[in-house]
Short mmCIF file of C-alpha atoms in Angstrom, two decimals:
data_model
loop_
_atom_site.label_atom_id
_atom_site.label_comp_id
_atom_site.label_asym_id
_atom_site.label_seq_id
_atom_site.Cartn_x
_atom_site.Cartn_y
_atom_site.Cartn_z
CA MET A 1 100.14 59.93 131.57
CA ASP A 2 98.17 57.21 129.81
CA TYR A 3 97.02 57.73 126.32
CA PRO A 4 94.44 58.57 124.92
CA VAL A 5 93.38 61.03 127.72
CA ASP A 6 89.69 61.38 128.51
CA ASN A 7 89.40 64.86 129.77
CA VAL A 8 90.10 68.39 128.42
CA ASP A 9 92.64 69.28 130.97
CA ASP A 10 94.82 66.37 130.17
CA ALA A 11 94.18 66.87 126.42
CA TYR A 12 95.91 70.23 126.67
CA ASN A 13 99.12 68.53 127.59
CA ALA A 14 98.70 65.66 125.34
CA CYS A 15 98.45 67.96 122.39
CA ASN A 16 101.54 70.07 123.01
CA PRO A 17 102.52 71.32 119.50
CA ASP A 18 106.01 72.22 120.65
CA GLN A 19 107.01 68.98 122.06
CA PRO A 20 108.48 66.34 119.45
CA LEU A 21 107.67 62.75 120.30
CA GLU A 22 110.67 60.63 121.44
CA GLY A 23 111.39 57.51 119.64
CA ASP A 24 109.38 55.15 121.89
CA ASP A 25 106.35 57.53 122.45
CA GLU A 26 103.17 55.58 122.00
CA ARG A 27 101.52 58.59 120.37
CA TYR A 28 103.74 58.23 117.30
CA LEU A 29 102.05 57.49 114.00
CA ASP A 30 103.84 56.93 110.79
CA LEU A 31 102.17 59.24 108.23
CA THR A 32 104.37 58.35 105.20
CA VAL A 33 101.46 56.93 103.32
CA VAL A 34 99.55 60.11 103.36
CA ARG A 35 102.45 62.21 102.63
CA ASN A 36 103.82 60.35 99.61
CA GLY A 37 107.24 60.73 101.15
CA GLU A 38 110.04 58.32 101.88
CA LYS A 39 109.97 56.19 105.12
CA ILE A 40 112.56 57.27 107.65
CA GLY A 41 113.96 53.73 107.41
CA PHE A 42 115.35 54.60 103.92
CA LEU A 43 117.53 57.27 105.68
CA THR A 44 118.56 54.78 108.17
CA SER A 45 119.61 52.44 105.45
CA ARG A 46 121.64 55.10 103.65
CA ILE A 47 123.66 55.61 106.76
CA THR A 48 124.31 51.95 107.62
CA LYS A 49 125.16 51.03 104.00
CA THR A 50 127.84 53.79 103.76
CA PRO A 51 131.22 52.07 103.23
CA PRO A 52 133.66 52.19 106.10
CA GLY A 53 136.02 55.16 106.07
CA THR A 54 133.35 57.44 104.32
CA PHE A 55 130.59 59.40 105.86
CA HIS A 56 127.10 60.16 104.80
CA LYS A 57 125.90 63.82 104.94
CA GLN A 58 122.15 64.27 104.68
CA LEU A 59 119.96 67.28 104.48
CA PHE A 60 116.46 66.93 106.01
CA THR A 61 113.65 69.32 105.36
CA GLY A 62 109.94 69.93 105.45
CA HIS A 63 107.68 72.75 106.51
CA ARG A 64 107.76 73.79 110.29
CA GLY A 65 105.00 71.76 111.92
CA SER A 66 105.33 68.83 109.53
CA GLY A 67 106.77 66.60 112.28
CA LYS A 68 110.44 66.65 111.26
CA SER A 69 111.89 66.49 114.82
CA THR A 70 109.57 63.48 115.53
CA GLU A 71 110.78 61.69 112.59
CA LEU A 72 114.46 62.40 113.51
CA HIS A 73 113.74 60.83 116.85
CA GLN A 74 112.48 57.70 115.01
CA LEU A 75 115.76 57.79 113.01
CA GLN A 76 117.64 58.00 116.25
CA LYS A 77 115.71 55.04 117.62
CA GLN A 78 116.33 52.94 114.50
CA LEU A 79 120.08 53.80 114.52
CA ARG A 80 120.48 52.96 118.14
CA ALA A 81 118.68 49.47 117.47
CA LYS A 82 121.56 48.84 114.92
CA ASN A 83 124.05 49.71 117.64
CA TYR A 84 124.94 53.25 116.29
CA PHE A 85 125.87 55.88 119.01
CA VAL A 86 123.74 58.91 118.02
CA VAL A 87 124.41 62.56 119.07
CA PHE A 88 121.19 64.49 118.92
CA LEU A 89 121.79 68.25 118.73
CA ASP A 90 118.88 70.56 119.02
CA ILE A 91 119.96 73.98 117.65
CA GLU A 92 116.97 75.76 119.09
CA GLN A 93 118.03 74.73 122.61
CA THR A 94 121.68 75.58 121.89
CA LEU A 95 122.05 78.68 119.66
CA ASP A 96 120.41 81.99 118.91
CA LEU A 97 117.95 81.35 115.98
CA GLY A 98 118.24 84.87 115.02
CA GLU A 99 121.88 84.74 114.15
CA ILE A 100 123.67 81.48 113.42
CA SER A 101 127.04 81.13 111.64
CA TYR A 102 128.80 77.97 110.36
CA GLN A 103 131.41 78.50 113.23
CA ASP A 104 128.39 78.26 115.83
CA VAL A 105 127.36 74.99 114.33
CA LEU A 106 130.68 73.20 114.15
CA LEU A 107 131.53 74.39 117.74
CA SER A 108 128.15 72.98 118.74
CA ILE A 109 128.98 69.67 117.24
CA ALA A 110 132.15 69.40 119.21
CA LYS A 111 130.42 70.34 122.49
CA SER A 112 127.53 68.02 121.93
CA THR A 113 129.89 65.20 121.02
CA LEU A 114 131.75 65.72 124.25
CA GLU A 115 128.64 65.95 126.37
CA ALA A 116 127.07 62.82 124.96
CA LEU A 117 130.20 60.76 125.47
CA ASN A 118 130.44 62.08 129.04
CA GLU A 119 126.86 61.19 129.75
CA ALA A 120 127.45 57.72 128.49
CA ASN A 121 130.61 57.25 130.55
CA ILE A 122 132.60 56.84 127.49
CA SER A 123 136.16 58.30 127.81
CA ILE A 124 138.57 59.25 125.05
CA LYS A 125 142.31 59.78 125.61
CA ALA A 126 143.18 62.51 128.14
CA ALA A 127 146.06 63.68 125.82
CA LEU A 128 143.79 64.58 123.05
CA LEU A 129 141.46 66.47 125.34
CA SER A 130 144.46 68.31 126.79
CA ASP A 131 145.67 69.22 123.27
CA LEU A 132 142.27 70.63 122.47
CA GLU A 133 142.03 72.52 125.62
CA ALA A 134 145.53 74.03 125.25
CA TRP A 135 144.79 75.07 121.73
CA PHE A 136 141.62 76.97 122.63
CA GLU A 137 143.54 78.61 125.37
CA GLU A 138 146.40 79.62 123.12
CA LYS A 139 144.45 80.60 119.92
CA ILE A 140 140.79 81.41 120.66
CA ILE A 141 140.16 82.86 124.09
CA SER A 142 142.07 84.92 126.67
CA LYS A 143 143.73 83.68 129.79
CA ASP A 144 141.32 85.48 131.97
CA TYR A 145 138.36 83.85 130.32
CA VAL A 146 139.97 80.52 131.00
CA LYS A 147 140.37 81.42 134.65
CA ASP A 148 136.64 82.16 135.02
CA VAL A 149 135.66 78.91 133.23
CA LYS A 150 138.01 77.05 135.55
CA ALA A 151 136.50 78.77 138.62
CA SER A 152 133.10 77.75 137.47
CA ALA A 153 134.29 74.16 136.77
CA LYS A 154 135.50 73.81 140.29
CA VAL A 155 132.02 74.63 141.60
CA THR A 156 130.56 71.93 139.32
CA ASN A 157 133.17 69.30 140.39
CA LYS A 158 132.37 70.10 144.11
CA ALA A 159 128.88 69.40 143.50
CA GLY A 160 129.92 65.81 142.54
CA ILE A 161 129.55 66.20 138.83
CA LYS A 162 132.67 65.23 136.92
CA ILE A 163 132.95 66.88 133.66
CA PRO A 164 136.29 67.21 131.54
CA PHE A 165 137.35 70.94 131.52
CA VAL A 166 137.39 71.14 127.74
CA THR A 167 133.69 70.15 127.82
CA GLU A 168 132.99 72.89 130.39
CA LEU A 169 135.14 75.26 127.98
CA MET A 170 133.02 74.31 124.90
CA THR A 171 129.75 74.73 126.78
CA SER A 172 130.74 78.18 127.98
CA LEU A 173 131.80 79.37 124.51
CA VAL A 174 128.48 78.19 123.04
CA GLY A 175 126.75 79.84 125.74
CA GLU A 176 128.53 83.02 124.91
CA ILE A 177 127.37 82.73 121.32
CA ARG A 178 123.78 82.00 122.23
CA SER A 179 123.62 85.11 124.53
CA GLY A 180 125.05 87.51 122.11
CA SER A 181 127.69 88.62 124.44
CA THR A 182 130.68 90.81 123.50
CA TYR A 183 132.62 87.58 123.09
CA ARG A 184 130.50 86.29 120.11
CA THR A 185 131.93 88.24 117.29
CA GLU A 186 135.48 87.73 118.63
CA ILE A 187 135.06 83.99 119.02
CA ARG A 188 133.73 83.62 115.38
CA GLN A 189 136.41 85.80 113.88
CA THR A 190 139.19 83.93 115.69
CA LEU A 191 137.77 80.69 114.58
CA GLU A 192 137.58 81.94 111.08
CA LYS A 193 141.25 82.88 111.05
CA GLN A 194 142.01 79.52 112.38
CA LEU A 195 139.56 77.59 110.42
CA THR A 196 141.84 74.92 108.93
CA VAL A 197 143.33 74.03 112.24
CA PHE A 198 139.94 74.07 114.03
CA ILE A 199 138.46 71.61 111.63
CA ALA A 200 141.41 69.41 111.97
CA LYS A 201 141.07 69.47 115.82
CA LEU A 202 137.29 68.73 115.40
CA ASN A 203 138.08 65.74 113.23
CA ASP A 204 140.72 64.54 115.67
CA LEU A 205 138.04 64.54 118.43
CA LEU A 206 135.63 62.80 116.06
CA LEU A 207 138.11 60.23 115.22
CA ALA A 208 138.97 59.44 118.69
CA ALA A 209 135.45 59.30 119.54
CA ARG A 210 134.80 56.80 116.73
CA LEU A 211 137.75 54.55 117.85
CA GLN A 212 136.60 54.45 121.44
CA LEU A 213 132.91 53.76 120.60
CA GLN A 214 134.04 50.82 118.39
CA ARG A 215 136.02 49.54 121.43
CA GLU A 216 132.79 49.75 123.33
CA HIS A 217 131.11 47.60 120.39
CA PHE A 218 129.32 50.39 118.71
CA VAL A 219 129.22 50.27 114.94
CA ASP A 220 129.85 53.94 114.51
CA PHE A 221 128.34 57.24 115.49
CA VAL A 222 125.94 59.70 113.86
CA VAL A 223 125.30 63.36 114.53
CA ILE A 224 121.74 64.54 113.97
CA VAL A 225 121.55 68.43 113.91
CA ASP A 226 117.95 69.51 114.31
CA GLY A 227 116.48 72.90 114.31
CA LEU A 228 118.44 74.75 111.75
CA GLU A 229 115.43 75.02 109.50
CA LYS A 230 113.95 77.24 112.32
CA MET A 231 116.65 79.95 111.54
CA HIS A 232 114.88 83.34 111.43
CA TYR A 233 114.83 84.55 107.82
CA ARG A 234 117.06 87.58 107.14
CA ILE A 235 118.31 89.29 104.09
CA LEU A 236 122.03 90.31 104.50
CA ASP A 237 123.91 93.30 103.22
CA ASN A 238 125.12 91.22 100.08
CA LYS A 239 121.30 90.58 99.23
CA ASP A 240 121.56 86.82 100.05
CA SER A 241 119.47 85.40 102.78
CA ASN A 242 121.16 84.03 106.01
CA HIS A 243 119.90 80.69 104.89
CA THR A 244 121.87 80.89 101.62
CA ASP A 245 124.79 82.18 103.45
CA LEU A 246 125.04 79.16 105.82
CA PHE A 247 124.10 76.34 103.59
CA ILE A 248 125.41 77.44 100.21
CA ARG A 249 128.36 79.76 100.83
CA HIS A 250 129.57 77.64 103.73
CA ALA A 251 128.52 74.14 102.52
CA GLU A 252 132.20 72.95 102.47
CA GLN A 253 132.66 73.79 106.11
CA LEU A 254 129.35 72.06 107.08
CA LYS A 255 130.62 68.94 105.18
CA SER A 256 133.99 69.02 106.92
CA PRO A 257 133.32 66.99 110.01
CA GLN A 258 134.40 63.37 109.47
CA ALA A 259 131.31 61.71 110.68
CA HIS A 260 127.66 60.76 109.44
CA ILE A 261 125.72 64.06 109.83
CA VAL A 262 122.12 64.85 109.26
CA TYR A 263 121.28 68.66 109.07
CA THR A 264 117.80 70.04 108.89
CA VAL A 265 117.58 72.77 106.33
CA PRO A 266 114.97 75.49 105.48
CA ILE A 267 112.55 74.03 102.98
CA ALA A 268 112.58 77.19 100.83
CA LEU A 269 116.21 76.50 99.93
CA ILE A 270 115.66 73.18 98.15
CA SER A 271 113.59 74.63 95.41
CA ASP A 272 115.56 77.83 94.84
CA SER A 273 119.28 76.81 95.07
CA PRO A 274 121.80 74.08 94.12
CA ILE A 275 121.95 73.01 97.76
CA ASN A 276 121.55 69.33 97.11
CA ASN A 277 124.81 69.53 94.80
CA ASP A 278 126.64 71.53 97.55
CA VAL A 279 126.15 69.29 100.62
CA THR A 280 124.53 65.97 99.56
CA ASP A 281 123.35 64.04 96.53
CA SER A 282 119.80 63.91 97.95
CA ILE A 283 117.45 65.73 100.22
CA PHE A 284 114.97 63.84 102.65
CA LEU A 285 111.83 65.80 102.45
CA ILE A 286 108.91 65.47 104.99
CA PRO A 287 105.88 66.85 103.06
CA MET A 288 102.62 68.02 104.63
CA VAL A 289 99.83 65.39 105.13
CA LYS A 290 97.38 65.45 102.21
CA TYR A 291 94.43 66.34 104.50
CA GLN A 292 92.34 66.95 101.37
CA GLU A 293 92.02 63.18 100.52
CA PRO A 294 89.84 60.78 102.58
CA GLU A 295 92.75 58.59 103.72
CA GLY A 296 94.67 61.74 104.83
CA LYS A 297 91.75 62.92 106.85
CA ARG A 298 91.38 59.43 108.40
CA GLN A 299 95.10 59.24 109.42
CA LEU A 300 94.82 62.55 111.10
CA ILE A 301 91.80 61.67 113.07
CA HIS A 302 93.87 58.43 114.05
CA LEU A 303 96.80 60.69 115.12
CA VAL A 304 94.41 62.58 117.31
CA ALA A 305 92.75 59.52 118.74
CA LYS A 306 96.22 58.31 119.93
CA ARG A 307 96.38 61.37 122.12
CA VAL A 308 92.62 62.06 123.27
CA ARG A 309 89.55 60.14 123.18
CA LEU A 310 87.33 61.44 120.33
CA GLU A 311 84.42 61.52 122.58
CA LEU A 312 85.83 64.74 123.90
CA PHE A 313 84.59 66.48 120.71
CA ALA A 314 80.98 67.15 120.97
CA ASP A 315 80.65 66.29 117.27
CA MET A 316 83.14 64.66 115.00
CA ALA A 317 82.56 67.39 112.36
CA LEU A 318 84.27 69.72 114.75
CA LEU A 319 87.52 67.80 114.59
CA GLU A 320 87.09 67.52 110.72
CA ARG A 321 86.84 71.32 110.79
CA LEU A 322 90.21 71.65 112.55
CA ILE A 323 91.90 69.13 110.16
CA ALA A 324 90.60 71.17 107.14
CA ILE A 325 91.97 74.36 108.58
CA SER A 326 95.34 72.96 109.67
CA GLY A 327 96.51 72.43 106.11
CA GLY A 328 98.03 69.03 106.85
CA SER A 329 100.26 70.55 109.42
CA VAL A 330 100.46 68.24 112.56
CA ARG A 331 101.74 71.23 114.62
CA ASP A 332 98.81 73.56 113.63
CA LEU A 333 96.36 70.71 114.14
CA LEU A 334 97.65 70.04 117.72
CA ARG A 335 97.81 73.79 118.33
CA LEU A 336 94.22 74.18 117.36
CA ILE A 337 93.02 71.32 119.50
CA ARG A 338 95.05 72.74 122.49
CA LEU A 339 93.43 76.12 122.06
CA ALA A 340 90.04 74.52 121.87
CA THR A 341 90.67 72.76 125.19
CA GLU A 342 90.76 76.06 127.00
CA THR A 343 87.22 75.69 127.86
CA THR A 344 85.09 75.42 131.11
CA GLU A 345 83.06 72.64 129.43
CA SER A 346 83.69 68.96 129.82
CA LYS A 347 83.58 68.59 125.92
CA ILE A 348 84.92 70.62 123.03
CA GLU A 349 82.00 72.60 121.54
CA ALA A 350 81.67 74.33 118.39
CA SER A 351 82.23 77.79 120.11
CA ASP A 352 85.67 76.40 121.22
CA ILE A 353 86.51 75.50 117.70
CA ASP A 354 85.50 78.86 116.35
CA ARG A 355 87.70 80.55 118.93
CA ALA A 356 90.68 78.48 118.17
CA ILE A 357 90.34 79.13 114.54
CA ARG A 358 89.86 82.91 115.07
CA ILE A 359 93.33 82.94 117.08
CA LEU A 360 94.93 81.04 114.19
CA VAL A 361 93.45 83.46 111.69
CA LYS A 362 94.82 86.44 113.62
CA ASP A 363 98.26 85.05 113.85
CA PHE A 364 98.58 84.43 110.15
CA ASP A 365 96.91 87.74 109.31
CA ARG A 366 99.81 89.63 111.09
CA LEU A 367 102.29 87.82 108.79
CA ILE A 368 101.02 88.96 105.52
CA ARG A 369 102.36 91.99 103.57
CA GLU A 370 100.79 93.83 100.67
CA ASP A 371 103.64 92.92 98.40
CA ASP A 372 102.95 89.09 99.09
CA ILE A 373 99.52 89.28 97.50
CA PRO A 374 100.46 88.88 93.73
CA LEU A 375 102.65 85.91 94.58
CA LEU A 376 100.00 84.28 96.67
CA LYS A 377 97.36 84.83 93.90
CA ALA A 378 99.78 83.06 91.40
CA ILE A 379 100.38 80.17 93.76
CA ALA A 380 96.57 79.81 94.45
CA LYS A 381 96.02 79.69 90.64
CA ASP A 382 98.88 77.59 89.35
CA LYS A 383 99.29 75.33 92.48
CA ARG A 384 102.96 75.26 91.98
CA VAL A 385 106.31 76.46 93.38
CA ILE A 386 107.21 79.76 91.94
CA LYS A 387 110.86 80.93 91.87
CA ASP A 388 111.31 84.72 91.77
CA LEU A 389 114.64 86.54 91.83
CA GLU A 390 113.82 88.61 94.85
CA LYS A 391 113.36 85.36 96.83
CA ARG A 392 109.96 86.40 98.22
CA TYR A 393 108.81 82.69 97.75
CA GLU A 394 111.45 81.76 100.59
CA ARG A 395 109.64 84.07 102.88
CA LEU A 396 106.29 82.70 102.26
CA LEU A 397 107.47 79.16 102.75
CA SER A 398 109.38 79.97 105.87
CA LEU A 399 106.30 81.58 107.43
CA ARG A 400 104.09 78.60 106.34
CA LEU A 401 101.85 80.93 104.28
CA VAL A 402 102.33 78.32 101.48
CA ASN A 403 102.49 74.67 101.96
CA GLU A 404 103.96 71.89 99.69
CA TYR A 405 102.57 68.37 99.21
CA GLU A 406 103.66 65.36 97.24
CA ASN A 407 101.60 63.54 94.72
CA GLY A 408 104.06 61.95 92.31
CA LYS A 409 105.54 65.45 92.07
CA THR A 410 105.65 68.35 94.28
CA TRP A 411 102.80 70.80 94.31
CA ALA A 412 101.82 73.82 96.45
CA ASP A 413 98.93 75.82 97.83
CA LEU A 414 98.05 78.53 100.36
CA HIS A 415 97.65 77.52 103.91
CA PRO A 416 93.78 77.08 104.16
CA VAL A 417 93.71 79.53 107.08
CA LEU A 418 94.48 82.27 104.61
CA ARG A 419 91.02 81.64 102.97
CA ASN A 420 89.49 82.76 106.36
CA ILE A 421 91.21 86.17 106.23
CA ALA A 422 88.32 88.32 104.73
CA TRP A 423 90.40 91.17 103.32
CA LEU A 424 92.89 88.81 101.74
CA GLN A 425 90.28 86.59 100.30
CA ALA A 426 88.70 89.56 98.59
CA LYS A 427 92.15 90.53 97.15
CA LEU A 428 92.64 86.94 95.89
CA GLU A 429 89.34 87.11 94.12
CA GLU A 430 90.02 90.32 92.33
CA PRO A 431 90.36 89.87 88.60
CA ALA A 432 93.72 90.38 86.94
CA PRO A 433 94.24 93.97 85.67
#
């Protein structure tokens, strides 16, 4: 497809909010200047400047919809240009976002590393793969399970696809975890008991991969773990959130792989926990676009213009309405445009904009609870992050009811769509008792 597109049907596909842009996509626009954030090149530099024999661990965050995955693909592109081998792991495509443990993440890193090497036709020593396979067969899974995977592997090999058996085994185990089968709890518990050995085996694999990649003239390799910030927010029996359990309680396990690793993390954690001390020295934040400022609005118009011809809007004021209601979220802006393209007309008219906004308002309306209102009122008044012992703020951030921006320092405000919810706006305007 050639961009920008010139009709509403193509605009629907050009503005898919759920499709991150690959590193070489012509629709990409660097929005750093209107975010007041750091350029992704700074993160590339942190990795490439890390002394040999040490590994950079980086947390990467931002609101859902701020464009994190697209920026991570830019990081992948820049690292590849510097001759790094990059393993890009999308957790949303690999695991169950409703329930993720640190064992799942480490196992997925091993699986994705093996798959990436295989796809690049880079082989590591057969003895190491055999040792890893034998260990899993002896300590983690049953003989019957191994037989089933081997039977499946024979079918794959007959189809002309050559995949090392240990890769098939890892893929099968991760699939069991994702599907929530009866094996999931058993796999996690067994890995927990064998944790020290499992991490040692994982690091043996990563070391072997690094050495072989260096023989192939790569500088090193980097693992990017995207999608962890999308974990469904839950409160556990111990009153901690599942976010805290993964990134705080099990920070040491996440740091244990001996490789450069970038983990995405829920934005709520960075303002209400010591996560930066537990995993890394710094957190890379992608703030929302400052849509309220003229330059922010101009850049968002430019972003849209790289995808669709602006003449598709019957009036430029219509696009500006969508920008204002999006709150600086690229995802929400693209979703609104996509909704507006569901029209029988050749242009996007005011009625299409009204309908798109109504749909977004209904979606956000369903998210608000009565006990959210006092906190929403306080944020609307003080324009700042508020920490509360009950961690209700984490929920507001994870649901994007509240957005954070950068202007020398972090500040917060309600998502502007909330101002279009009549009953909530009435509550916000009520005087304090």
